[in-house]
GROMACS .gro file of C-alpha atoms in nm:
model
  160
    1MET     CA    1  10.089   5.283  13.989
    2LYS     CA    2  10.442   5.256  13.843
    3ILE     CA    3  10.297   5.242  13.492
    4ALA     CA    4  10.089   5.554  13.555
    5LEU     CA    5  10.392   5.743  13.687
    6ALA     CA    6  10.599   5.623  13.393
    7LEU     CA    7  10.344   5.786  13.162
    8ILE     CA    8  10.276   6.100  13.366
    9VAL     CA    9  10.635   6.208  13.444
   10PRO     CA   10  10.750   6.222  13.078
   11ALA     CA   11  10.430   6.409  12.988
   12LEU     CA   12  10.493   6.665  13.263
   13MET     CA   13  10.853   6.706  13.152
   14MET     CA   14  10.745   6.765  12.792
   15GLY     CA   15  10.499   7.029  12.913
   16ALA     CA   16  10.771   7.202  13.114
   17MET     CA   17  11.007   7.197  12.815
   18ALA     CA   18  10.737   7.342  12.589
   19SER     CA   19  10.669   7.621  12.842
   20ALA     CA   20  11.040   7.704  12.858
   21GLN     CA   21  11.055   7.719  12.478
   22ASP     CA   22  10.745   7.941  12.467
   23ALA     CA   23  10.905   8.179  12.717
   24ALA     CA   24  11.230   8.205  12.517
   25PRO     CA   25  11.288   8.558  12.390
   26VAL     CA   26  11.184   8.617  12.032
   27ALA     CA   27  11.454   8.762  11.811
   28ALA     CA   28  11.392   9.118  11.702
   29PRO     CA   29  11.304   9.157  11.334
   30ASP     CA   30  11.596   9.238  11.107
   31GLY     CA   31  11.531   9.586  10.970
   32ALA     CA   32  11.798   9.550  10.701
   33SER     CA   33  11.633   9.236  10.562
   34LEU     CA   34  11.288   9.394  10.578
   35TYR     CA   35  11.424   9.699  10.395
   36GLY     CA   36  11.477   9.470  10.095
   37ARG     CA   37  11.109   9.530  10.016
   38CYS     CA   38  11.170   9.905  10.010
   39SER     CA   39  11.492   9.894   9.810
   40ALA     CA   40  11.314   9.783   9.495
   41CYS     CA   41  11.193  10.141   9.457
   42HIS     CA   42  11.394  10.349   9.702
   43THR     CA   43  11.722  10.165   9.612
   44ALA     CA   44  11.959   9.988   9.849
   45THR     CA   45  12.115  10.318   9.954
   46GLY     CA   46  11.781  10.497   9.995
   47ALA     CA   47  11.869  10.741   9.716
   48GLY     CA   48  11.540  10.673   9.537
   49LEU     CA   49  11.483  10.751   9.171
   50PRO     CA   50  11.430  11.122   9.105
   51GLY     CA   51  11.081  11.190   8.977
   52ALA     CA   52  10.970  10.831   9.044
   53PHE     CA   53  11.051  10.733   9.405
   54PRO     CA   54  11.174  10.978   9.671
   55ALA     CA   55  11.500  10.946   9.857
   56LEU     CA   56  11.473  10.831  10.218
   57ASN     CA   57  11.703  11.087  10.369
   58ARG     CA   58  11.633  11.424  10.528
   59ASP     CA   59  11.254  11.399  10.489
   60VAL     CA   60  11.246  11.079  10.697
   61ARG     CA   61  11.455  11.229  10.976
   62VAL     CA   62  11.250  11.549  10.983
   63MET     CA   63  10.925  11.352  10.998
   64ALA     CA   64  11.063  11.121  11.269
   65SER     CA   65  11.154  11.423  11.483
   66LYS     CA   66  10.791  11.514  11.559
   67PRO     CA   67  10.497  11.309  11.691
   68ALA     CA   68  10.266  11.363  11.391
   69GLY     CA   69  10.551  11.277  11.156
   70ARG     CA   70  10.628  10.955  11.343
   71ARG     CA   71  10.262  10.853  11.312
   72TYR     CA   72  10.276  10.942  10.942
   73LEU     CA   73  10.586  10.725  10.880
   74ALA     CA   74  10.436  10.419  11.053
   75LEU     CA   75  10.109  10.458  10.863
   76VAL     CA   76  10.284  10.502  10.528
   77VAL     CA   77  10.454  10.167  10.571
   78ARG     CA   78  10.130   9.991  10.673
   79VAL     CA   79   9.879  10.170  10.446
   80GLY     CA   80  10.092  10.279  10.150
   81MET     CA   81  10.065  10.611   9.971
   82MET     CA   82   9.910  10.747   9.655
   83GLY     CA   83   9.900  11.096   9.518
   84PRO     CA   84  10.123  11.397   9.476
   85LEU     CA   85  10.423  11.424   9.703
   86THR     CA   86  10.706  11.676   9.714
   87VAL     CA   87  11.031  11.575   9.882
   88ASP     CA   88  11.336  11.801   9.880
   89GLY     CA   89  11.175  12.017   9.612
   90VAL     CA   90  11.116  11.726   9.373
   91ALA     CA   91  10.758  11.633   9.281
   92TYR     CA   92  10.650  11.268   9.281
   93ARG     CA   93  10.326  11.111   9.168
   94ASN     CA   94  10.348  10.741   9.215
   95VAL     CA   95  10.205  10.465   9.432
   96MET     CA   96  10.372  10.308   9.731
   97PRO     CA   97  10.207   9.973   9.803
   98ALA     CA   98  10.085   9.895  10.153
   99GLN     CA   99  10.309   9.665  10.353
  100SER     CA  100  10.014   9.518  10.542
  101GLY     CA  101  10.203   9.193  10.604
  102LEU     CA  102  10.437   9.368  10.846
  103ASP     CA  103  10.346   9.383  11.213
  104ALA     CA  104  10.437   9.664  11.454
  105LYS     CA  105  10.775   9.509  11.541
  106ASP     CA  106  10.861   9.477  11.172
  107ILE     CA  107  10.758   9.835  11.097
  108ALA     CA  108  10.962   9.967  11.390
  109ALA     CA  109  11.262   9.761  11.272
  110VAL     CA  110  11.248   9.885  10.913
  111LEU     CA  111  11.195  10.248  11.017
  112ASN     CA  112  11.487  10.219  11.261
  113HIS     CA  113  11.704  10.074  10.985
  114ILE     CA  114  11.616  10.363  10.756
  115GLY     CA  115  11.668  10.621  11.031
  116THR     CA  116  12.005  10.485  11.145
  117ARG     CA  117  12.161  10.326  10.835
  118ILE     CA  118  12.001  10.497  10.534
  119SER     CA  119  11.906  10.850  10.641
  120HIS     CA  120  12.192  11.058  10.778
  121ASP     CA  121  12.085  11.416  10.705
  122GLY     CA  122  11.863  11.608  10.942
  123PRO     CA  123  11.775  11.599  11.310
  124PRO     CA  124  11.892  11.321  11.540
  125PHE     CA  125  11.692  11.002  11.497
  126ASN     CA  126  11.501  10.854  11.790
  127LEU     CA  127  11.430  10.482  11.757
  128PHE     CA  128  11.073  10.361  11.710
  129THR     CA  129  10.939  10.101  11.951
  130ALA     CA  130  10.690   9.829  11.866
  131ALA     CA  131  10.453   9.968  12.131
  132GLU     CA  132  10.469  10.314  11.976
  133VAL     CA  133  10.400  10.177  11.627
  134THR     CA  134  10.113   9.965  11.762
  135GLY     CA  135   9.950  10.285  11.885
  136TYR     CA  136   9.983  10.450  11.545
  137LEU     CA  137   9.848  10.144  11.364
  138ALA     CA  138   9.521  10.171  11.556
  139ASP     CA  139   9.436  10.441  11.299
  140ALA     CA  140   9.535  10.238  10.993
  141ALA     CA  141   9.182  10.126  10.899
  142LYS     CA  142   9.066  10.489  10.900
  143VAL     CA  143   9.342  10.616  10.670
  144ALA     CA  144   9.363  10.588  10.291
  145PRO     CA  145   9.683  10.610  10.085
  146THR     CA  146   9.563  10.945   9.944
  147ASP     CA  147   9.514  11.078  10.299
  148LEU     CA  148   9.883  11.018  10.368
  149SER     CA  149   9.989  11.210  10.061
  150ALA     CA  150   9.785  11.507  10.185
  151LEU     CA  151   9.918  11.461  10.539
  152HIS     CA  152  10.277  11.474  10.412
  153ALA     CA  153  10.204  11.807  10.244
  154THR     CA  154  10.049  11.943  10.562
  155LEU     CA  155  10.335  11.826  10.785
  156SER     CA  156  10.596  11.962  10.543
  157ALA     CA  157  10.419  12.300  10.515
  158THR     CA  158  10.360  12.348  10.886
  159GLY     CA  159  10.678  12.193  11.016
  160GLY     CA  160  10.447  12.009  11.255
   0.00000   0.00000   0.00000
């Protein structure tokens, strides 16, 4: 009996320790680090390259101020974009690759970094939540990069 208890008690303690570790809070993704992917084209400051890659300033804040624009921003990160795009009166025709390796928490973190640290012009910025982004990503399989280019034009034209 003593031998059985000597084997069972440590096993139970290991199980309890593993459960405590599993329940430990997971650190939030670092939006600044994730933005490193974006900075290759949009630059570290978000200024972009005129005619090649748009600045991440007023357009981001305007889009983030309305529900359809928030959906658009989350989908652009996940799906990418291809086709004509006009931002602040400058035309762009390039490809933004999909960031399909990012989950909803990552996408919320990078959008929040852009909205609070990169983009300062435009309406107040409301933080994205992982739950909100998860809802938008339910549509990701139904949306093509060219759809998002057209959606940007529609949202910009209607203000909606």
